[in-house]
Every structure is written in C-alpha cells, then in structure tokens.
mmCIF file of C-alpha atoms and ligand atoms in Angstrom:
data_model
loop_
_atom_site.group_PDB
_atom_site.id
_atom_site.type_symbol
_atom_site.label_atom_id
_atom_site.label_comp_id
_atom_site.label_asym_id
_atom_site.label_seq_id
_atom_site.Cartn_x
_atom_site.Cartn_y
_atom_site.Cartn_z
ATOM 1 C CA MET X 88 75.657 7.721 224.974
ATOM 2 C CA ARG X 89 74.269 9.275 228.122
ATOM 3 C CA ILE X 90 72.656 12.059 226.065
ATOM 4 C CA PHE X 91 71.182 9.463 223.731
ATOM 5 C CA LEU X 92 69.699 7.523 226.661
ATOM 6 C CA PHE X 93 68.279 10.710 228.147
ATOM 7 C CA ALA X 94 66.712 11.638 224.810
ATOM 8 C CA ALA X 95 65.217 8.163 224.447
ATOM 9 C CA LEU X 96 63.831 8.323 227.997
ATOM 10 C CA ALA X 97 62.374 11.785 227.357
ATOM 11 C CA ALA X 98 60.778 10.561 224.130
ATOM 12 C CA THR X 99 59.250 7.583 225.929
ATOM 13 C CA LEU X 100 57.880 9.802 228.697
ATOM 14 C CA ALA X 101 56.497 12.243 226.138
ATOM 15 C CA ALA X 102 54.817 9.376 224.281
ATOM 16 C CA GLN X 103 53.314 8.121 227.553
ATOM 17 C CA GLN X 104 52.080 11.635 228.394
ATOM 18 C CA SER X 105 50.554 12.018 224.961
ATOM 19 C CA ALA X 106 48.923 8.585 225.230
ATOM 20 C CA LYS X 107 47.494 9.663 228.588
ATOM 21 C CA LYS X 108 46.112 12.868 227.074
ATOM 22 C CA ARG X 109 44.570 11.131 224.101
ATOM 23 C CA PRO X 110 43.490 7.627 225.059
ATOM 24 C CA SER X 111 43.432 5.137 222.233
ATOM 25 C CA PRO X 112 40.032 3.998 220.974
ATOM 26 C CA GLU X 113 38.494 0.815 222.293
ATOM 27 C CA ALA X 114 39.491 -2.376 220.501
ATOM 28 C CA GLY X 115 37.340 -2.917 217.439
ATOM 29 C CA ASP X 116 36.188 0.716 217.299
ATOM 30 C CA ASP X 117 37.535 1.120 213.776
ATOM 31 C CA LYS X 118 35.348 -1.652 212.332
ATOM 32 C CA ARG X 119 33.050 -0.397 209.584
ATOM 33 C CA GLY X 120 30.343 -2.879 210.466
ATOM 34 C CA TYR X 121 29.653 -6.495 211.292
ATOM 35 C CA THR X 122 28.345 -9.553 209.442
ATOM 36 C CA ASP X 123 28.041 -11.888 212.442
ATOM 37 C CA THR X 124 25.511 -9.967 214.540
ATOM 38 C CA PRO X 125 21.832 -10.895 215.096
ATOM 39 C CA GLN X 126 18.946 -9.639 212.966
ATOM 40 C CA ILE X 127 17.191 -6.516 214.247
ATOM 41 C CA PRO X 128 13.532 -7.498 214.826
ATOM 42 C CA GLY X 129 11.224 -5.918 212.249
ATOM 43 C CA GLN X 130 14.070 -4.775 210.028
ATOM 44 C CA THR X 131 15.959 -6.311 207.096
ATOM 45 C CA TRP X 132 19.333 -5.547 208.654
ATOM 46 C CA LYS X 133 21.595 -7.062 211.270
ATOM 47 C CA VAL X 134 22.839 -5.030 214.263
ATOM 48 C CA HIS X 135 25.629 -2.698 212.995
ATOM 49 C CA ASP X 136 25.233 -4.337 209.555
ATOM 50 C CA ALA X 137 28.288 -3.655 207.386
ATOM 51 C CA ALA X 138 26.064 -3.802 204.296
ATOM 52 C CA ARG X 139 23.422 -1.348 205.539
ATOM 53 C CA PRO X 140 23.521 1.728 203.292
ATOM 54 C CA ARG X 141 24.855 4.883 204.912
ATOM 55 C CA PRO X 142 22.296 7.688 204.765
ATOM 56 C CA PRO X 143 22.807 10.355 202.114
ATOM 57 C CA LYS X 144 25.001 13.224 203.215
ATOM 58 C CA ILE X 145 23.540 16.715 203.049
ATOM 59 C CA ALA X 146 24.929 20.091 204.051
ATOM 60 C CA PRO X 147 23.011 21.746 206.890
ATOM 61 C CA GLY X 148 21.881 25.343 206.546
ATOM 62 C CA LEU X 149 23.931 28.113 208.033
ATOM 63 C CA PRO X 150 24.810 27.518 211.680
ATOM 64 C CA LEU X 151 22.116 28.882 213.955
ATOM 65 C CA PRO X 152 23.157 31.052 216.861
ATOM 66 C CA SER X 153 23.312 29.091 220.077
ATOM 67 C CA ALA X 154 19.699 28.883 221.179
ATOM 68 C CA GLN X 155 18.494 30.788 224.231
ATOM 69 C CA PRO X 156 16.618 28.345 226.480
ATOM 70 C CA PRO X 157 12.860 28.969 226.633
ATOM 71 C CA ALA X 158 11.524 30.286 229.907
ATOM 72 C CA ASP X 159 10.137 26.968 231.169
ATOM 73 C CA ALA X 160 13.302 24.964 230.431
ATOM 74 C CA ILE X 161 15.609 23.562 233.067
ATOM 75 C CA GLN X 162 19.064 24.759 232.157
ATOM 76 C CA LEU X 163 21.325 21.751 232.652
ATOM 77 C CA PHE X 164 24.474 23.600 231.607
ATOM 78 C CA ASN X 165 24.705 27.366 231.436
ATOM 79 C CA GLY X 166 28.345 27.567 230.328
ATOM 80 C CA LYS X 167 29.648 27.999 233.848
ATOM 81 C CA ASP X 168 29.420 24.992 236.129
ATOM 82 C CA LEU X 169 28.398 21.364 236.514
ATOM 83 C CA SER X 170 26.172 21.909 239.531
ATOM 84 C CA GLN X 171 23.332 19.911 237.909
ATOM 85 C CA TRP X 172 25.516 16.835 237.282
ATOM 86 C CA VAL X 173 27.586 14.029 238.766
ATOM 87 C CA ASN X 174 30.087 11.718 237.112
ATOM 88 C CA VAL X 175 29.143 8.057 237.390
ATOM 89 C CA MET X 176 31.904 5.498 236.898
ATOM 90 C CA ARG X 177 31.440 2.038 235.454
ATOM 91 C CA GLY X 178 30.023 0.029 238.300
ATOM 92 C CA GLY X 179 27.850 2.931 239.412
ATOM 93 C CA THR X 180 30.058 4.927 241.776
ATOM 94 C CA ALA X 181 29.098 8.604 241.662
ATOM 95 C CA GLN X 182 31.657 11.359 242.169
ATOM 96 C CA GLU X 183 32.042 15.107 241.709
ATOM 97 C CA PRO X 184 32.231 15.779 237.972
ATOM 98 C CA LYS X 185 35.729 15.580 236.515
ATOM 99 C CA TRP X 186 34.703 16.816 233.076
ATOM 100 C CA ARG X 187 36.296 20.185 232.297
ATOM 101 C CA VAL X 188 34.374 23.447 232.016
ATOM 102 C CA GLU X 189 36.137 26.111 229.937
ATOM 103 C CA ASN X 190 35.170 28.872 227.510
ATOM 104 C CA GLY X 191 31.476 28.185 228.028
ATOM 105 C CA TYR X 192 31.598 24.504 227.169
ATOM 106 C CA ILE X 193 32.091 21.144 228.872
ATOM 107 C CA GLU X 194 34.805 18.807 227.599
ATOM 108 C CA ILE X 195 34.786 15.115 228.426
ATOM 109 C CA ALA X 196 37.674 14.081 230.655
ATOM 110 C CA PRO X 197 38.062 10.632 229.096
ATOM 111 C CA ARG X 198 37.434 7.618 231.304
ATOM 112 C CA THR X 199 36.156 9.559 234.306
ATOM 113 C CA GLY X 200 32.651 8.200 233.785
ATOM 114 C CA ARG X 201 29.476 9.425 232.163
ATOM 115 C CA LEU X 202 28.004 12.781 233.158
ATOM 116 C CA VAL X 203 24.613 12.198 234.770
ATOM 117 C CA THR X 204 21.937 14.724 235.759
ATOM 118 C CA LYS X 205 20.995 14.900 239.410
ATOM 119 C CA GLU X 206 17.371 15.344 238.372
ATOM 120 C CA LYS X 207 15.284 12.632 236.711
ATOM 121 C CA PHE X 208 13.083 13.003 233.637
ATOM 122 C CA GLY X 209 10.432 11.076 231.715
ATOM 123 C CA ASN X 210 8.783 12.610 228.616
ATOM 124 C CA CYS X 211 10.938 15.550 227.627
ATOM 125 C CA GLN X 212 12.336 17.898 225.036
ATOM 126 C CA VAL X 213 16.124 18.219 225.080
ATOM 127 C CA HIS X 214 18.406 20.707 223.361
ATOM 128 C CA VAL X 215 22.138 20.045 223.312
ATOM 129 C CA GLU X 216 25.019 21.361 221.247
ATOM 130 C CA TRP X 217 28.146 19.290 220.715
ATOM 131 C CA MET X 218 31.466 19.496 218.912
ATOM 132 C CA VAL X 219 34.221 17.063 218.048
ATOM 133 C CA PRO X 220 37.437 19.056 218.627
ATOM 134 C CA VAL X 221 39.850 19.717 215.776
ATOM 135 C CA GLY X 222 42.617 17.116 215.729
ATOM 136 C CA SER X 223 40.429 14.252 216.995
ATOM 137 C CA ASP X 224 41.816 11.018 215.639
ATOM 138 C CA GLY X 225 40.705 7.396 215.606
ATOM 139 C CA ALA X 226 38.452 5.732 213.070
ATOM 140 C CA GLY X 227 34.878 4.451 213.034
ATOM 141 C CA GLN X 228 33.457 4.433 216.553
ATOM 142 C CA GLY X 229 36.795 5.789 217.788
ATOM 143 C CA ARG X 230 36.499 9.371 216.513
ATOM 144 C CA GLY X 231 34.514 11.751 218.669
ATOM 145 C CA ASN X 232 32.270 9.116 220.205
ATOM 146 C CA SER X 233 29.877 10.152 222.943
ATOM 147 C CA GLY X 234 26.114 10.063 223.122
ATOM 148 C CA ILE X 235 22.968 11.596 224.532
ATOM 149 C CA GLU X 236 21.657 8.833 226.779
ATOM 150 C CA LEU X 237 17.940 9.425 227.360
ATOM 151 C CA MET X 238 16.941 7.897 230.678
ATOM 152 C CA GLY X 239 20.611 6.888 230.885
ATOM 153 C CA ARG X 240 20.149 4.116 228.302
ATOM 154 C CA TYR X 241 18.450 5.122 225.024
ATOM 155 C CA GLU X 242 21.353 6.572 223.071
ATOM 156 C CA ILE X 243 21.311 9.165 220.326
ATOM 157 C CA GLN X 244 24.813 8.750 218.973
ATOM 158 C CA VAL X 245 27.382 11.536 218.987
ATOM 159 C CA LEU X 246 30.269 10.892 216.600
ATOM 160 C CA GLU X 247 32.429 12.585 213.971
ATOM 161 C CA SER X 248 30.445 11.535 210.911
ATOM 162 C CA PHE X 249 31.383 14.367 208.538
ATOM 163 C CA GLU X 250 34.381 12.468 207.137
ATOM 164 C CA ASN X 251 34.591 9.430 209.341
ATOM 165 C CA VAL X 252 32.779 6.281 208.197
ATOM 166 C CA THR X 253 31.238 3.698 210.516
ATOM 167 C CA TYR X 254 28.234 1.368 210.398
ATOM 168 C CA ALA X 255 24.985 3.161 209.515
ATOM 169 C CA ASP X 256 23.235 2.430 212.818
ATOM 170 C CA GLY X 257 26.202 3.817 214.758
ATOM 171 C CA GLN X 258 26.889 7.148 213.067
ATOM 172 C CA ALA X 259 25.992 10.592 214.394
ATOM 173 C CA GLY X 260 22.250 10.979 214.829
ATOM 174 C CA SER X 261 21.564 7.236 214.918
ATOM 175 C CA ILE X 262 19.464 5.555 217.561
ATOM 176 C CA TYR X 263 22.492 3.469 218.390
ATOM 177 C CA GLY X 264 22.402 -0.058 217.026
ATOM 178 C CA GLN X 265 18.819 0.333 215.754
ATOM 179 C CA TRP X 266 18.050 3.138 213.308
ATOM 180 C CA PRO X 267 20.405 5.220 211.178
ATOM 181 C CA PRO X 268 19.479 8.896 210.785
ATOM 182 C CA ARG X 269 17.498 9.557 207.585
ATOM 183 C CA VAL X 270 20.237 11.870 206.351
ATOM 184 C CA ASN X 271 23.769 12.615 207.467
ATOM 185 C CA VAL X 272 23.751 16.309 208.296
ATOM 186 C CA SER X 273 26.958 16.338 210.336
ATOM 187 C CA ARG X 274 29.264 19.295 210.649
ATOM 188 C CA PRO X 275 33.046 18.778 210.618
ATOM 189 C CA GLN X 276 35.460 18.778 213.529
ATOM 190 C CA GLY X 277 35.677 22.142 215.230
ATOM 191 C CA GLU X 278 32.076 23.147 214.399
ATOM 192 C CA TRP X 279 29.078 22.969 216.724
ATOM 193 C CA ASN X 280 26.247 20.533 215.978
ATOM 194 C CA SER X 281 22.830 20.791 217.599
ATOM 195 C CA TYR X 282 20.320 18.135 218.585
ATOM 196 C CA ASP X 283 16.720 18.896 219.406
ATOM 197 C CA ILE X 284 15.119 15.765 220.771
ATOM 198 C CA VAL X 285 11.529 14.994 221.723
ATOM 199 C CA PHE X 286 11.348 11.833 223.775
ATOM 200 C CA GLU X 287 8.385 9.782 224.959
ATOM 201 C CA ALA X 288 9.402 7.534 227.813
ATOM 202 C CA PRO X 289 8.467 3.843 227.756
ATOM 203 C CA ARG X 290 5.938 2.480 230.212
ATOM 204 C CA PHE X 291 6.079 -0.695 232.201
ATOM 205 C CA GLU X 292 3.651 -2.602 234.371
ATOM 206 C CA ALA X 293 5.794 -4.453 236.842
ATOM 207 C CA GLU X 294 8.471 -5.992 234.585
ATOM 208 C CA LYS X 295 6.356 -5.908 231.423
ATOM 209 C CA LEU X 296 6.707 -3.269 228.695
ATOM 210 C CA THR X 297 3.288 -1.765 227.928
ATOM 211 C CA LYS X 298 4.428 1.108 225.664
ATOM 212 C CA PRO X 299 7.799 1.481 223.959
ATOM 213 C CA ALA X 300 9.755 4.729 223.879
ATOM 214 C CA TYR X 301 9.538 7.030 220.842
ATOM 215 C CA VAL X 302 11.946 9.693 219.755
ATOM 216 C CA THR X 303 12.036 12.578 217.317
ATOM 217 C CA VAL X 304 15.461 14.010 216.555
ATOM 218 C CA VAL X 305 16.357 17.198 214.693
ATOM 219 C CA HIS X 306 20.069 17.432 213.856
ATOM 220 C CA ASN X 307 21.363 20.848 212.788
ATOM 221 C CA GLY X 308 17.813 21.917 211.977
ATOM 222 C CA VAL X 309 17.010 18.813 209.901
ATOM 223 C CA MET X 310 14.667 16.022 210.988
ATOM 224 C CA VAL X 311 16.536 12.709 211.163
ATOM 225 C CA HIS X 312 13.985 10.670 213.188
ATOM 226 C CA HIS X 313 10.257 11.247 213.480
ATOM 227 C CA ARG X 314 8.556 9.549 216.419
ATOM 228 C CA GLN X 315 10.714 6.510 215.800
ATOM 229 C CA GLU X 316 10.031 3.551 218.050
ATOM 230 C CA ILE X 317 13.019 2.665 220.216
ATOM 231 C CA LEU X 318 13.645 -1.078 220.433
ATOM 232 C CA GLY X 319 15.367 -1.045 223.805
ATOM 233 C CA ALA X 320 18.465 0.155 225.658
ATOM 234 C CA ALA X 321 21.509 0.824 223.460
ATOM 235 C CA ILE X 322 23.872 -2.104 223.278
ATOM 236 C CA HIS X 323 26.883 -3.071 221.165
ATOM 237 C CA ARG X 324 26.561 -6.034 218.772
ATOM 238 C CA ARG X 325 23.313 -7.308 220.283
ATOM 239 C CA VAL X 326 19.621 -6.759 219.770
ATOM 240 C CA ALA X 327 18.361 -3.999 222.051
ATOM 241 C CA THR X 328 15.784 -5.051 224.625
ATOM 242 C CA TYR X 329 13.837 -3.329 227.370
ATOM 243 C CA LYS X 330 14.395 -3.836 231.036
ATOM 244 C CA ALA X 331 11.881 -2.213 233.354
ATOM 245 C CA HIS X 332 12.954 1.006 235.059
ATOM 246 C CA GLU X 333 11.487 4.002 236.856
ATOM 247 C CA PRO X 334 9.074 6.358 235.028
ATOM 248 C CA GLU X 335 11.745 9.039 235.370
ATOM 249 C CA GLU X 336 15.496 8.475 235.084
ATOM 250 C CA PRO X 337 18.493 10.806 234.766
ATOM 251 C CA LEU X 338 19.754 12.014 231.393
ATOM 252 C CA SER X 339 23.405 11.212 230.765
ATOM 253 C CA LEU X 340 26.218 12.081 228.390
ATOM 254 C CA GLN X 341 28.367 9.120 227.426
ATOM 255 C CA ASP X 342 32.072 8.785 228.193
ATOM 256 C CA HIS X 343 33.489 6.695 225.356
ATOM 257 C CA GLY X 344 37.048 7.799 226.099
ATOM 258 C CA ARG X 345 37.087 10.669 223.592
ATOM 259 C CA PRO X 346 37.235 14.431 224.368
ATOM 260 C CA VAL X 347 33.926 15.661 222.912
ATOM 261 C CA ARG X 348 32.556 19.099 223.910
ATOM 262 C CA PHE X 349 29.027 20.148 224.910
ATOM 263 C CA ARG X 350 27.312 23.464 225.530
ATOM 264 C CA ASN X 351 23.865 25.006 225.993
ATOM 265 C CA ILE X 352 22.062 21.968 227.359
ATOM 266 C CA TRP X 353 18.467 22.416 228.434
ATOM 267 C CA ILE X 354 15.458 20.216 228.966
ATOM 268 C CA ARG X 355 11.685 20.721 229.230
ATOM 269 C CA ARG X 356 9.376 18.282 230.944
ATOM 270 C CA LEU X 357 6.470 17.315 228.657
ATOM 271 C CA LYS X 358 3.056 16.688 230.101
ATOM 272 C CA PRO X 359 0.320 14.698 228.395
ATOM 273 C CA TYR X 360 -1.414 16.941 225.853
ATOM 274 C CA ASP X 361 -5.206 17.110 225.708
ATOM 275 C CA GLY X 362 -5.572 20.202 223.528
ATOM 276 C CA GLN X 363 -5.864 22.610 226.477
HETATM 277 MG MG1 MG P 454 28.269 6.690 221.670
#
C-alpha cells in the first residue's frame, strides 16, 4: 500500500513537473476560427473567420544557409547572448531576459514575458529565423505560437502551420487577425524558417493617423505579403485599430507560452529613398 501511495505521489509530481515544462495552451487556442467576430473593414471576411479559405500550401525551395548579416545591419542576436534585449512582463515590468540561449539559438522560456529590443526602430528591414521544436503539441493557436512584433504591436505570426490548422488570418506568415499569407510555405517542426520583412512605420500627427504602416514579408524565400497595408495593432477577436505611438518603438518577440526558437536576428534602419 505504501509503495502504491509513493508511486502515485511520484506520478503526480512527475505530471506537475511535465506540466510546468510544457504549459498548456491558452483556452480557446485550438479553435479553427470564429463566426461571431466583427467584419474586417475593407474585406469580405470577419476577424479570424472560420470560413476564410486557407492559403494554398507550397513547398519552399531548399533551405538556404543561415544568412550572414550585411555590413550595415544591427545584429540583434549573434548566437551568443541577449545583450540587446530585455524581457517585458505583462503589465510592462522589464527584467533581465529569462529566455534560454543554447547551441546558437534563443528558446522562449514560456510565460517570462516578451523579448524586447533595447533599441527602437521605425522603417526597417528585419531578418529572423525561427523553428518550432520537434514534439511541440497543442492545436490551432496553441502549437508553436510566437510572433515578430514590429514596433511591439504589428504582429507577423509565428506558428506551426505545416500540419497544424488554424484560422487563415492567424497562421504562420499572417498579419495577425488581418491578412493571411498568400501561400503557406511553412517548414515542419524541427526545421528553420526564415522571415525577411520590410516595414514602413505608420505616422501620426498628435493622436491622428496620417499614414498607415505597410509591410512586405518573404517567408522561406517566397513573397507572402507585398507592401500590404496594416490595419492596426494585432488583437484577438477584434478589429485592429491604430493608437498613436512614437516614430520609433522596440521590436519584440511574442511570448505565447510555447517554446519556439530563434536565431540570426538582424535589422537595418531604412531611410527615405530619393534615388541617391
Ligand atoms: Mg502569435
């Protein structure tokens, strides 16, 4: 009897440990879409519309070698340390980064807060490589969810979308809650994906938006958005809207409670181009 109790206790503790290691997805993450959300302005679809067609799936070309940053890029992660970043908890408290650095990549330490650059950026070109680790579970928004948050709020979704199905405007490469990628060019768990992003920051005069943000996204060498207008800050189940902010804001990587990996992150500031 005593042995049985001990075994049961050990099993419970092991289950708790494993639950700690692999936090369960947020409630509702496994939904494949919604029918009760508002219409997206200018589109025929609702936010996270369950009926919105998923983009066609295509195989990317052969994996490219991890890109060497160009000479004028700011290397945000060089495979070694998080000196360019802080973790910011919900509520805004900043702390030393808790995300793990190992084998040349960063891995999200779930629920320690988003990883935020110390530097701020406006118009920029960003390169980032990301991987959903083998064995990642959960469904829909629960499997491998993170995101590249331009100016901390305009999200290019990171998700396991090779096998895993979710609403079209929330899969990998989407402008979250707004625009699905034109094709699904995702690689499976355990393989590196790349994003090359060109971002034009929005402009405000006082509280008023005078120019929206635009984004071009290349996923695994394939264009999935071309100077697409961003409708506002990423938000779940609601229509995105703009709220005035600084001309430059930090870039962040989202903590959605899942252990996604990142490597080779660099950014270039883009100046207005006059042909010179
Ligand atoms: Mg996300």
